[in-house]
Short mmCIF file of C-alpha atoms in Angstrom, two decimals:
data_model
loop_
_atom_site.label_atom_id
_atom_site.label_comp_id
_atom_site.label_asym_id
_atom_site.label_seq_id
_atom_site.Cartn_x
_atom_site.Cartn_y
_atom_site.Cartn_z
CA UNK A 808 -38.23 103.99 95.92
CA UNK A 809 -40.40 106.85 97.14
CA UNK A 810 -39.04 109.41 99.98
CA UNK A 811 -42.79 109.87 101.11
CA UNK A 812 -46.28 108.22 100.32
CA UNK A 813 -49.60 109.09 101.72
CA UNK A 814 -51.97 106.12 103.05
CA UNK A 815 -56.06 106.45 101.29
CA UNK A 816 -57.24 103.96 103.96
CA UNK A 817 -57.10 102.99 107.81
CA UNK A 818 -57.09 100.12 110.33
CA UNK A 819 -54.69 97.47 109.82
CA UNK A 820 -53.60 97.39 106.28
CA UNK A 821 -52.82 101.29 106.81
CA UNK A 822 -50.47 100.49 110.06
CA UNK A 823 -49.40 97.34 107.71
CA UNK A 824 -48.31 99.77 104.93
CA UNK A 825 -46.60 101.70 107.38
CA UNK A 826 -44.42 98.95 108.74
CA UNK A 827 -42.87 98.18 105.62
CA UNK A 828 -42.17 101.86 104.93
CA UNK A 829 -40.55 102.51 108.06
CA UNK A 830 -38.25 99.57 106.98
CA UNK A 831 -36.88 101.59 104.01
CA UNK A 832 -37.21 104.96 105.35
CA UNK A 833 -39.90 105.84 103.67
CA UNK A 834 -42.21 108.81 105.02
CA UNK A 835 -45.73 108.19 105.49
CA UNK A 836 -48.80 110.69 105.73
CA UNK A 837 -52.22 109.33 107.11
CA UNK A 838 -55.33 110.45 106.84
CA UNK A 839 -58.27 109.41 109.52
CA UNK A 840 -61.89 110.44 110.31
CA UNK A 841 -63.02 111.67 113.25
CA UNK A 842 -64.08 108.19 114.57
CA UNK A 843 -60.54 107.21 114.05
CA UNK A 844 -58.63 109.95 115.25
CA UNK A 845 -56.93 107.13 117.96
CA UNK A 846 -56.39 104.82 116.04
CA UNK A 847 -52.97 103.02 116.26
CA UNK A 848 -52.68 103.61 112.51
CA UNK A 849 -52.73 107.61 113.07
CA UNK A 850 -49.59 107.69 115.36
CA UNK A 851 -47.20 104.94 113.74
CA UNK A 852 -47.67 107.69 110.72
CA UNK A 853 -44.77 110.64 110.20
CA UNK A 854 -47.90 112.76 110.10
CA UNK A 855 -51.88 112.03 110.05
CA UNK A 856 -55.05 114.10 108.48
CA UNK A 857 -57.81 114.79 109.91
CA UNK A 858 -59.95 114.35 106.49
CA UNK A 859 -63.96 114.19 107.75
CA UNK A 860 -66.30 112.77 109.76
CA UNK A 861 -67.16 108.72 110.28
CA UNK A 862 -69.02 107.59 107.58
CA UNK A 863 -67.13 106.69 104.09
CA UNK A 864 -68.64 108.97 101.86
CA UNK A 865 -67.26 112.09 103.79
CA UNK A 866 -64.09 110.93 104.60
CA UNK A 867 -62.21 107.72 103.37
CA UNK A 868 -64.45 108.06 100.06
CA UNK A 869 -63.74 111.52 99.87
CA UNK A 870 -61.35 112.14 96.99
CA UNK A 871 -61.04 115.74 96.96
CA UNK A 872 -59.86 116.06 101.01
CA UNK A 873 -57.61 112.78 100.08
CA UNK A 874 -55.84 114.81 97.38
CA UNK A 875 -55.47 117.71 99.37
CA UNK A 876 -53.82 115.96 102.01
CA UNK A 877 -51.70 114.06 99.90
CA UNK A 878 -50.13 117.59 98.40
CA UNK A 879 -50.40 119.45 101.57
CA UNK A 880 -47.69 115.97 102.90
CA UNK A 881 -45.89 116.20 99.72
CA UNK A 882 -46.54 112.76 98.66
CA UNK A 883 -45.00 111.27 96.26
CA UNK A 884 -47.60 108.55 95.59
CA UNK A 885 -50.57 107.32 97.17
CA UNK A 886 -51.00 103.53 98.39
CA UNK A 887 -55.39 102.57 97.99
CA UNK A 888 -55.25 99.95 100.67
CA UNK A 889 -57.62 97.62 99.77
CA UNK A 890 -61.48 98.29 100.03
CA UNK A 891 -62.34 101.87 99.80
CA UNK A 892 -61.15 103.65 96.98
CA UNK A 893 -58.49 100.77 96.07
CA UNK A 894 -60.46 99.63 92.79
CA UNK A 895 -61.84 102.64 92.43
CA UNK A 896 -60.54 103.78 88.32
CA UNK A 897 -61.77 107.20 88.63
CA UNK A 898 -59.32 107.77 91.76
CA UNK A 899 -56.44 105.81 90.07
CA UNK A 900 -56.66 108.52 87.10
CA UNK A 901 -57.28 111.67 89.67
CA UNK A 902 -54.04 110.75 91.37
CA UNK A 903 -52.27 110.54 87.86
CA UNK A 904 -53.71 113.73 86.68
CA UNK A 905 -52.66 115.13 90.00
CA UNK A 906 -48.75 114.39 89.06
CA UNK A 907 -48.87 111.63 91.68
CA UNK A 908 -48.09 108.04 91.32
CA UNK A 909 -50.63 105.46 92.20
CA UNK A 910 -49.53 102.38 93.60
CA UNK A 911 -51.67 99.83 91.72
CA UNK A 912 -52.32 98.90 87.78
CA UNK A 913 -53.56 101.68 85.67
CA UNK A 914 -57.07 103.48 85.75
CA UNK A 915 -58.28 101.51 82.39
CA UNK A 916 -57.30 97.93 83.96
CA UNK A 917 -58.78 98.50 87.01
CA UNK A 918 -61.99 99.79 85.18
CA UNK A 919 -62.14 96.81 82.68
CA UNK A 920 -61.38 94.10 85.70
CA UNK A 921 -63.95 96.03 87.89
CA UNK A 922 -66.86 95.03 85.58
CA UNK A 923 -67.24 91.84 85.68
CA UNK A 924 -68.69 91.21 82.46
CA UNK A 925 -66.16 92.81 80.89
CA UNK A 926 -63.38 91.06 83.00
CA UNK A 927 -65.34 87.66 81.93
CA UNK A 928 -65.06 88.39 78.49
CA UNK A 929 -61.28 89.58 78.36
CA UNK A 930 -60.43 86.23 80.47
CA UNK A 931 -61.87 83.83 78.09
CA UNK A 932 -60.39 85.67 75.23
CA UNK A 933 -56.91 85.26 76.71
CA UNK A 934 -57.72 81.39 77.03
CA UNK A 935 -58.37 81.33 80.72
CA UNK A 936 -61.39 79.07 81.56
CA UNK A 937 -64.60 80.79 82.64
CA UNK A 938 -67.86 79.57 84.51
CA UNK A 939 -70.57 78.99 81.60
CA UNK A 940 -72.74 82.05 81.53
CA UNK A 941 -74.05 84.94 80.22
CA UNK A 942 -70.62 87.58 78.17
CA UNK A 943 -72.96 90.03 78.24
CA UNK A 944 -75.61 91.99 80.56
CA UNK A 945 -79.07 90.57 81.53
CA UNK A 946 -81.53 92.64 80.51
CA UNK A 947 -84.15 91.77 82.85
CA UNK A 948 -86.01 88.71 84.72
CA UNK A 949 -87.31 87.14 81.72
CA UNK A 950 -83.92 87.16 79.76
CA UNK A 951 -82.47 85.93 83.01
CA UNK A 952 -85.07 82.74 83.05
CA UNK A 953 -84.31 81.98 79.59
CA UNK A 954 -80.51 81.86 80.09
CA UNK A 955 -81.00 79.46 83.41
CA UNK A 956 -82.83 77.41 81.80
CA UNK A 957 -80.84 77.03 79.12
CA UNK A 958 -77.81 76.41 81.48
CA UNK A 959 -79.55 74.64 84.05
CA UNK A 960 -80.43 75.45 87.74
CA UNK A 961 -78.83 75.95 89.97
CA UNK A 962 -77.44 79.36 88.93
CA UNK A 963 -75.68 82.23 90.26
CA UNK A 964 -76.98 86.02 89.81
CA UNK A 965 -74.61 88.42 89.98
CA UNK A 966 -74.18 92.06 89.65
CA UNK A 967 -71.80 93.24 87.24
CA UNK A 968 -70.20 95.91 89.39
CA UNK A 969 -70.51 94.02 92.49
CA UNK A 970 -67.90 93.13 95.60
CA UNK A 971 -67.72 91.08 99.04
CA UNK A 972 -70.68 89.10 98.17
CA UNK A 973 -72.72 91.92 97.69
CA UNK A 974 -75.07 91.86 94.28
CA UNK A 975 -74.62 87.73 94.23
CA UNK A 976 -77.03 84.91 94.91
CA UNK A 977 -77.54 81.35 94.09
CA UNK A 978 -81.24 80.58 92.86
CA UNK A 979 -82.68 76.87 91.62
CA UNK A 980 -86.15 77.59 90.36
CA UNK A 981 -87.97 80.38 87.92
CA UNK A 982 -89.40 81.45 91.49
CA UNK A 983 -86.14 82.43 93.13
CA UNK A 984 -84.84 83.81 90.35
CA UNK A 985 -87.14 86.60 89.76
CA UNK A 986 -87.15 87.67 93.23
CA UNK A 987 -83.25 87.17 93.41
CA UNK A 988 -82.57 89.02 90.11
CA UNK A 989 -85.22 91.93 91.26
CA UNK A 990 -83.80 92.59 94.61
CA UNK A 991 -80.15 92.45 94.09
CA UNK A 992 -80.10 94.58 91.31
CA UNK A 993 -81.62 96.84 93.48
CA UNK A 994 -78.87 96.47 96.25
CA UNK A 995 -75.97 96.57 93.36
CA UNK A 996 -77.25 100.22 92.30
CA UNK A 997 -77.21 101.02 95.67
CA UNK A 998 -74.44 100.10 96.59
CA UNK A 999 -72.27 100.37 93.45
CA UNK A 1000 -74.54 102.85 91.49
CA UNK A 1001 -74.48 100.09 88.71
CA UNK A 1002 -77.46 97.60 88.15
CA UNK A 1003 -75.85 95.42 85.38
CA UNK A 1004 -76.17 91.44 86.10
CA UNK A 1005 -75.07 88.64 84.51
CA UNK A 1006 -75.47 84.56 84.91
CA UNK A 1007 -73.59 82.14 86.31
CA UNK A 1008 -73.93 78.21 86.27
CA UNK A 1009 -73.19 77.30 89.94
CA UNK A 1010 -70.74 75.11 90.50
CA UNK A 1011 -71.27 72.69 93.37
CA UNK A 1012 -69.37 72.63 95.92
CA UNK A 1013 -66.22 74.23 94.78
CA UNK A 1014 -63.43 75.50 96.85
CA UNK A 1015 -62.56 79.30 96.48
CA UNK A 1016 -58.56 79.29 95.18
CA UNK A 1017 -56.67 82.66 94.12
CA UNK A 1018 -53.24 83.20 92.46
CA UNK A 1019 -51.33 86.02 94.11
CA UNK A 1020 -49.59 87.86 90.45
CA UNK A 1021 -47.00 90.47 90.46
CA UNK A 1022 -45.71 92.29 87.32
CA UNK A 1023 -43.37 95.30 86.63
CA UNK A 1024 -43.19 97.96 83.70
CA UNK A 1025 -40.67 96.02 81.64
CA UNK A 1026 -42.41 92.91 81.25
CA UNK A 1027 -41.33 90.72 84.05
CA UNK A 1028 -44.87 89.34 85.58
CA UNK A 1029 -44.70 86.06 87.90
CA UNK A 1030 -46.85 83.96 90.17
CA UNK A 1031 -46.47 83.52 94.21
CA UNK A 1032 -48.37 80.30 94.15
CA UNK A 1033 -52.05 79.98 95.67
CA UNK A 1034 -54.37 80.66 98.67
CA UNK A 1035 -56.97 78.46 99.80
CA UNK A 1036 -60.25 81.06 100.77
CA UNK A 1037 -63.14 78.59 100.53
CA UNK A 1038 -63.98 79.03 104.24
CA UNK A 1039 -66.72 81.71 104.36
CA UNK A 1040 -69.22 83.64 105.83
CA UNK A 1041 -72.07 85.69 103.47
CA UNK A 1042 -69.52 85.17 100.67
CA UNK A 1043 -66.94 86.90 102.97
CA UNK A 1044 -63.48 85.25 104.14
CA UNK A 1045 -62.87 84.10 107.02
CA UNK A 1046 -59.95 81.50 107.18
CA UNK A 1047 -57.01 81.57 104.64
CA UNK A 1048 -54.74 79.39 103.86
CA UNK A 1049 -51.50 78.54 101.81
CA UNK A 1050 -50.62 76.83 100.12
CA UNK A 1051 -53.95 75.11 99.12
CA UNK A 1052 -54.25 71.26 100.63
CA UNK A 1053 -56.37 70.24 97.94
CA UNK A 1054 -54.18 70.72 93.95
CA UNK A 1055 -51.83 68.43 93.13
CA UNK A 1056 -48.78 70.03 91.53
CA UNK A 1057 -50.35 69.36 88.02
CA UNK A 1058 -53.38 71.75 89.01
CA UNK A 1059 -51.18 74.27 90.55
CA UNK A 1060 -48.62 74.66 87.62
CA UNK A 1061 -51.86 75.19 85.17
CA UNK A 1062 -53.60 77.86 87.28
CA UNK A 1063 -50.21 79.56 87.43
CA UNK A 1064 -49.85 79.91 84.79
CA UNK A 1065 -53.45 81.12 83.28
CA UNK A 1066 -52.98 83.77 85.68
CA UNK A 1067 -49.81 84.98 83.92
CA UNK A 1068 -51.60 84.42 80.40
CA UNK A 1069 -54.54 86.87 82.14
CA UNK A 1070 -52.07 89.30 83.26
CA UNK A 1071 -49.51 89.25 79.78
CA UNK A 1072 -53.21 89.51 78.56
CA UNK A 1073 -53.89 92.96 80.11
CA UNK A 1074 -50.70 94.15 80.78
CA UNK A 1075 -51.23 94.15 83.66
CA UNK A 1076 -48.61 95.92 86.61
CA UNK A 1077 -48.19 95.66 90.38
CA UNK A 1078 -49.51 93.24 92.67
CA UNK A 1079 -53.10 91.65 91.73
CA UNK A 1080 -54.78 88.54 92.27
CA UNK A 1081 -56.83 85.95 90.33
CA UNK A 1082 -59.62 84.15 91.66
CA UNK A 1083 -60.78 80.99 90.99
CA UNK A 1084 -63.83 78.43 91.56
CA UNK A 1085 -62.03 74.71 91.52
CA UNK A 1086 -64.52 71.46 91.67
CA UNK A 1087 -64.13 68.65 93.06
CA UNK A 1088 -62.20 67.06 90.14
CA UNK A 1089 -59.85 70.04 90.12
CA UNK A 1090 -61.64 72.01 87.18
CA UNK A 1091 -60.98 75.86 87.80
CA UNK A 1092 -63.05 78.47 86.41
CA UNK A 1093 -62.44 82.07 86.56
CA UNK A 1094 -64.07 83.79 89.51
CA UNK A 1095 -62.78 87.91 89.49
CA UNK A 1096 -59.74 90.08 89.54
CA UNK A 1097 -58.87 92.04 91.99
CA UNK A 1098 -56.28 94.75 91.43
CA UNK A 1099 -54.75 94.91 94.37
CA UNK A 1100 -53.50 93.82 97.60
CA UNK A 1101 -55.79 90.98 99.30
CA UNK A 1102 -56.33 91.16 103.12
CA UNK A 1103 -54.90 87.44 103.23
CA UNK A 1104 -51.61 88.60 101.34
CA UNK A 1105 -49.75 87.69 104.17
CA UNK A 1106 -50.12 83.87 104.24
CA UNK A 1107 -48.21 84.57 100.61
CA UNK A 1108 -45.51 86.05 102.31
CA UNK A 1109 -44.99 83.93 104.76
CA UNK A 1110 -44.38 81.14 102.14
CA UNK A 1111 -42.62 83.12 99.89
CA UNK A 1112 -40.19 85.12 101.92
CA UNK A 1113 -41.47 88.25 99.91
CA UNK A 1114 -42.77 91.50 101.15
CA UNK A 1115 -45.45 92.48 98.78
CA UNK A 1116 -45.82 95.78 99.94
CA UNK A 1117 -42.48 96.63 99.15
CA UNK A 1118 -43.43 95.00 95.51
CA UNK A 1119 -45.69 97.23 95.32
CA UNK A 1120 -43.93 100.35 95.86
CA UNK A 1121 -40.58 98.68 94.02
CA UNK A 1122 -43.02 98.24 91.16
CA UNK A 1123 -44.71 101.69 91.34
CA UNK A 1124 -41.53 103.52 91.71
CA UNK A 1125 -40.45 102.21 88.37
CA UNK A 1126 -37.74 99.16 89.20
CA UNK A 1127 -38.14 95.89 87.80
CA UNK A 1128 -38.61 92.67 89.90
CA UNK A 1129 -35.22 91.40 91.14
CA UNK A 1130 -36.49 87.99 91.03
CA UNK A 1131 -37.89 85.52 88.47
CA UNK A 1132 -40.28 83.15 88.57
CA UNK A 1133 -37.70 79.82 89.19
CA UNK A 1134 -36.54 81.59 92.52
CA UNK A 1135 -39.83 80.94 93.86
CA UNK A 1136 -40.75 78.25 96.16
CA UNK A 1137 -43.05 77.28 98.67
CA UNK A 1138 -41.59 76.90 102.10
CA UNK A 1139 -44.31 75.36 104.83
CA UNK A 1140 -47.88 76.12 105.36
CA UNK A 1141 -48.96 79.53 106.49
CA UNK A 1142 -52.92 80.07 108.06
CA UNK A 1143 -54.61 83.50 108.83
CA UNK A 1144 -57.63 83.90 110.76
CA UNK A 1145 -59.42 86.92 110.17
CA UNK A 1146 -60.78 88.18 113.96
CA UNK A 1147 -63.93 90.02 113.73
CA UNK A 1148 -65.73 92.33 115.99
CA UNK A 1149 -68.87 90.11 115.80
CA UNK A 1150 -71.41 87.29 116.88
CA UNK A 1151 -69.81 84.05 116.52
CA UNK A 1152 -73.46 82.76 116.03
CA UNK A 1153 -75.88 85.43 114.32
CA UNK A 1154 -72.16 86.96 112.38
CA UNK A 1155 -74.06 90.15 113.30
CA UNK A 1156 -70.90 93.11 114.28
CA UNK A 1157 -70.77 93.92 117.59
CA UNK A 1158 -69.26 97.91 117.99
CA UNK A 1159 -68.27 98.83 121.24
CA UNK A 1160 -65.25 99.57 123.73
CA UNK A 1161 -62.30 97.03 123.62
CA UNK A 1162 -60.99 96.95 127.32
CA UNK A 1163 -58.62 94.39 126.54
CA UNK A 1164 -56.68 92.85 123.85
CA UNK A 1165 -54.21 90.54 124.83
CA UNK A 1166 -52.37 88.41 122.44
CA UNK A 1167 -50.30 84.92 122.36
CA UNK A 1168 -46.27 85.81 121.32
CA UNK A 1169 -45.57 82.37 120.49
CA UNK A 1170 -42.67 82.11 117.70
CA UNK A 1171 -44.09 82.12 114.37
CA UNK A 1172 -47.42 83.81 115.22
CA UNK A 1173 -47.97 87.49 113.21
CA UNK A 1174 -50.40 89.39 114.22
CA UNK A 1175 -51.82 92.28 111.58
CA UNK A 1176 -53.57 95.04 114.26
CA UNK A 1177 -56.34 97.76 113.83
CA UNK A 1178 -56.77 98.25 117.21
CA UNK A 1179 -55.46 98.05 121.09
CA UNK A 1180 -56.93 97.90 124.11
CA UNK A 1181 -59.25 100.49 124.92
CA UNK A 1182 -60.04 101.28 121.06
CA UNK A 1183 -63.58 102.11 120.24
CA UNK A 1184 -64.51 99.40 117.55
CA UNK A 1185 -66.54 102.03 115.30
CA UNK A 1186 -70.44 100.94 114.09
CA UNK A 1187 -69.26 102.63 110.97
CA UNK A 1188 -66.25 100.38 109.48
CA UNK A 1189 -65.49 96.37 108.92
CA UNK A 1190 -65.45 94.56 112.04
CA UNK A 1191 -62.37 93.24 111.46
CA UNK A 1192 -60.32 94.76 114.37
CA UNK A 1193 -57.28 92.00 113.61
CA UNK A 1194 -55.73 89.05 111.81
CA UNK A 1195 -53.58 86.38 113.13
CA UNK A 1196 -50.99 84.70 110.66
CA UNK A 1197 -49.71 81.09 111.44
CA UNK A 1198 -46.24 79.67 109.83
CA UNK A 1199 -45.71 76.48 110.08
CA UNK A 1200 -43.18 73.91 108.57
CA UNK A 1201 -46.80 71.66 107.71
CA UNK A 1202 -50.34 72.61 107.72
CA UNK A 1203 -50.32 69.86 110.69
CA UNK A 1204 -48.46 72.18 112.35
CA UNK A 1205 -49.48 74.92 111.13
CA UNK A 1206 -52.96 74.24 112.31
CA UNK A 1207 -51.60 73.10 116.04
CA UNK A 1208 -50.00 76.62 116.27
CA UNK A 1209 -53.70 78.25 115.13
CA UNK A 1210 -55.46 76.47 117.40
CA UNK A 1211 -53.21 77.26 120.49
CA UNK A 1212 -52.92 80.62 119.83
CA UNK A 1213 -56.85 80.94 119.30
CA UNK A 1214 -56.83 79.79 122.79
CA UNK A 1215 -54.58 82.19 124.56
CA UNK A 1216 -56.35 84.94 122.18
CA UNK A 1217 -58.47 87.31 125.16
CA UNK A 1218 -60.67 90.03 124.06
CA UNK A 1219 -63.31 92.01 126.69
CA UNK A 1220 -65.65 94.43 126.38
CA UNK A 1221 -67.01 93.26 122.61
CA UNK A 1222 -68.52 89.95 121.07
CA UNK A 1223 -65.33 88.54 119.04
CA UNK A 1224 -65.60 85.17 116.72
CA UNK A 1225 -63.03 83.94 118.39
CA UNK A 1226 -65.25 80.80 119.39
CA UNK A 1227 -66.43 80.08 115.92
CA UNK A 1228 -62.72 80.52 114.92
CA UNK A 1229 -61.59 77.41 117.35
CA UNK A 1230 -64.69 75.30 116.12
CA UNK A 1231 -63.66 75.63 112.74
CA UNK A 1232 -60.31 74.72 113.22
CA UNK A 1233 -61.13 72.00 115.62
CA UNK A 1234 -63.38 70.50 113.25
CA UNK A 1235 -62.60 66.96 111.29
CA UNK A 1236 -63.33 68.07 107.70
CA UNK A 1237 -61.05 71.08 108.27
CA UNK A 1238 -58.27 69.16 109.81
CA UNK A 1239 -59.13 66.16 106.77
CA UNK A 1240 -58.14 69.87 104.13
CA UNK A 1241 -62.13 69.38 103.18
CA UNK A 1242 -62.37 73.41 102.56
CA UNK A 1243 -65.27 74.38 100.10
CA UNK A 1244 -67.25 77.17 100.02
CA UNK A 1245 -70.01 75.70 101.84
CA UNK A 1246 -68.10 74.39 104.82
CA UNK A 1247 -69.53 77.11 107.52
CA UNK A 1248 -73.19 76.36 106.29
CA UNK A 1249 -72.58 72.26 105.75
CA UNK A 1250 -70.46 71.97 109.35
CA UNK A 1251 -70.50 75.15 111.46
CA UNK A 1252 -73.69 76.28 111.67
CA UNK A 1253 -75.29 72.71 112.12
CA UNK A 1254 -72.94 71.78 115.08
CA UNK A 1255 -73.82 75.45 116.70
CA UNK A 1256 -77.42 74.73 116.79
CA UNK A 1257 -76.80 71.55 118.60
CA UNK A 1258 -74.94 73.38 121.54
#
């Protein structure tokens, strides 16, 4: 293991990171903007940064000041986070080049699973089953009318270099689709300074499943079973879940295991995750990879009993896993609930001075924090200020403990979706497992305008 590691990221997963470190004795160095300099994050550290002002591009995104910190500390290695620079390749290499280790896959992985054409085509060559659609880039509108008609509407377009729903949008006529294609190309150079899309066939009403992977440097790579993510908002998470109510054992042995033939595929190392869409008859189709650790990673753990953090840094530090794949099993149901700084009806963030924060302390409630009370929820971040993790022996009761905690849950001073949280949970398809991707659009937002 490493004696020190420096943090390239903030809020919750950076205090998260921290946790686990402080459990080995590991030394951590933060580094914070100006809009974060109290953040909870910036005093659990051994030692914090000051490394630029709020927005991204002059601090968190800022790879030069997070180097400098990161040898000024005398880091070892440097854990991405997620977001930010976590799938960034360029910053994977720099921190190589640097004579530091970075706690992820390599540069070219992350570069080849970051394009999503590319990650399309190296899945379906490894025998893992893809959504029909374009392998290659859409030149423009009238290629991209050619290929949905050929496939059949409804389709998805999708930006090549895209993330978190940005980039992405389902179309069902010629009409749409130019507009569509036109404006989120736009957004995806933007945004990811890439305009590359590509065509998906829609699948209707499919739930949104992922395989949590882990794999080492001497060839050891296993599976931690499945999260459920089809509740959503703008293509954004909302409500995780695991293990999945909806495979049968059949379905969950075969996606297991074309996640391991993905990641024997690309030799792949350290923790990742493969995403699937799953129809209603228990098809699954490749979705993305993303190389490295999900914000719902801890319904995983609190099935599997394993740390993944420390995975990571077991992984990056050289050791192989001390576990195998049969050791594995799935003990209860686990929920997390992703609290947002936000409108629970227009999902629109709402910044602004937390006076209070009070949470339930029920047994078997985790709570992953970015902020306290009193913390200035910054215009200039996610408005996720906090995630609450359920364990429960069933989802049954699983759900029960969400739901009561949800309740007791008191925030002032902000607009929380705290009251969209307890509709969803409350509400029959949910309890019935009846999870897709459409469920805040089909049962949320109909029942809100009713009230």
């Amino acid at each position: 293991m490493f004696s020190k590691i420096l943090i390239a990221n903030r809020g919750e997963i950076a205090a998260r990171i921290i946790r686990t470190c402080q459990r080995f004795n590991i030394k951590t160095a933060a580094v914070f903007s100006e809009a974060d300099q109290d953040a909870p994050y910036v005093q659990q550290a051994d030692e914090s940064y000051l490394i630029g002002k709020p927005r991204v591009n002059e601090s968190y995104l800022n790879v030069e000041k997070i180097i400098k910190a990161a040898k000024e500390s005398g880091a070892e290695a440097i854990h991405p986070g997620y977001g930010l620079l976590s799938e960034n390749a360029a910053f994977a290499e720099r921190v190589k080049q640097e004579g530091l280790t970075f706690i992820g896959p390599s540069a070219e992985v992350i570069a080849e699973m970051g394009d999503k054409i590319a990650a399309r085509n190296v899945m379906k060559a490894a025998g893992v089953p893809v959504v029909p659609g374009t392998m290659e880039a859409v030149e423009n509108v009238t290629e991209a009318k050619n290929i949905a008609e050929e496939i059949g509407y409804p389709v998805m377009v999708k930006a090549a270099a895209g993330g978190g729903g940005i980039g992405m949008q389902s179309v069902s006529s010629n009409e749409e689709l130019a507009k569509a294609f036109e404006s989120n190309q736009k957004r995806a150079k933007t945004f990811f300074g890439d305009g590359k899309m590509f065509i998906e066939k829609q699948i209707i009403n499919p739930r949104h499943i992922e395989i949590q992977v882990l794999a080492d440097h001497h060839g050891h790579a296993l599976h931690l079973f499945e999260r459920e993510c089809s509740i959503q908002r703008r293509h954004q998470k909302v409500i995780e879940e695991a293990p999945s109510p909806f495979l049968s054992e059949e379905t969950r042995k075969k996606m297991g295991d074309s996640a391991l033939q993905a990641v024997q595929t690309l030799g792949y190392t350290n923790a990742g995750t493969i995403e699937f869409l799953v129809d209603e008859n228990e098809n699954f189709y490749f979705l993305e990879m993303n190389t490295r650790l999900q914000v719902e990673h801890p319904v995983t753990e609190e099935i599997t009993g394993i740390d993944l953090v420390e995975q990571q840094l077991r992984v990056a530090a050289g050791e192989a896993l001390s576990f195998s794949q049969n050791d594995l099993v799935i003990n209860g149901h686990a929920i997390e609930a992703r609290i947002y700084a936000e409108d629970s009806n227009t999902f629109y963030p709402s910044p602004g001075q937390l006076t209070k924060l009070s949470l339930p302390e029920d047994p078997g409630l985790r709570h992953e924090l970015a902020v306290h009370s009193n913390s200035f929820v910054s215009p200039f971040y996610d408005p996720m200020i906090a995630k609450l993790i359920v364990h429960g022996e069933s989802r049954e009761a699983a759900v029960q403990k969400l739901t009561a905690a949800l309740h007791q849950y008191e925030i002032e001073g902000i607009k929380s979706n705290i009251t969209m949280l307890k509709r969803i949970v409350t509400n029959e398809h949910y309890l019935q497992g009846h999870t897709t991707t459409s469920f805040i659009q089909d049962y949320y937002l109909p029942a809100i305008s009713k009230s």
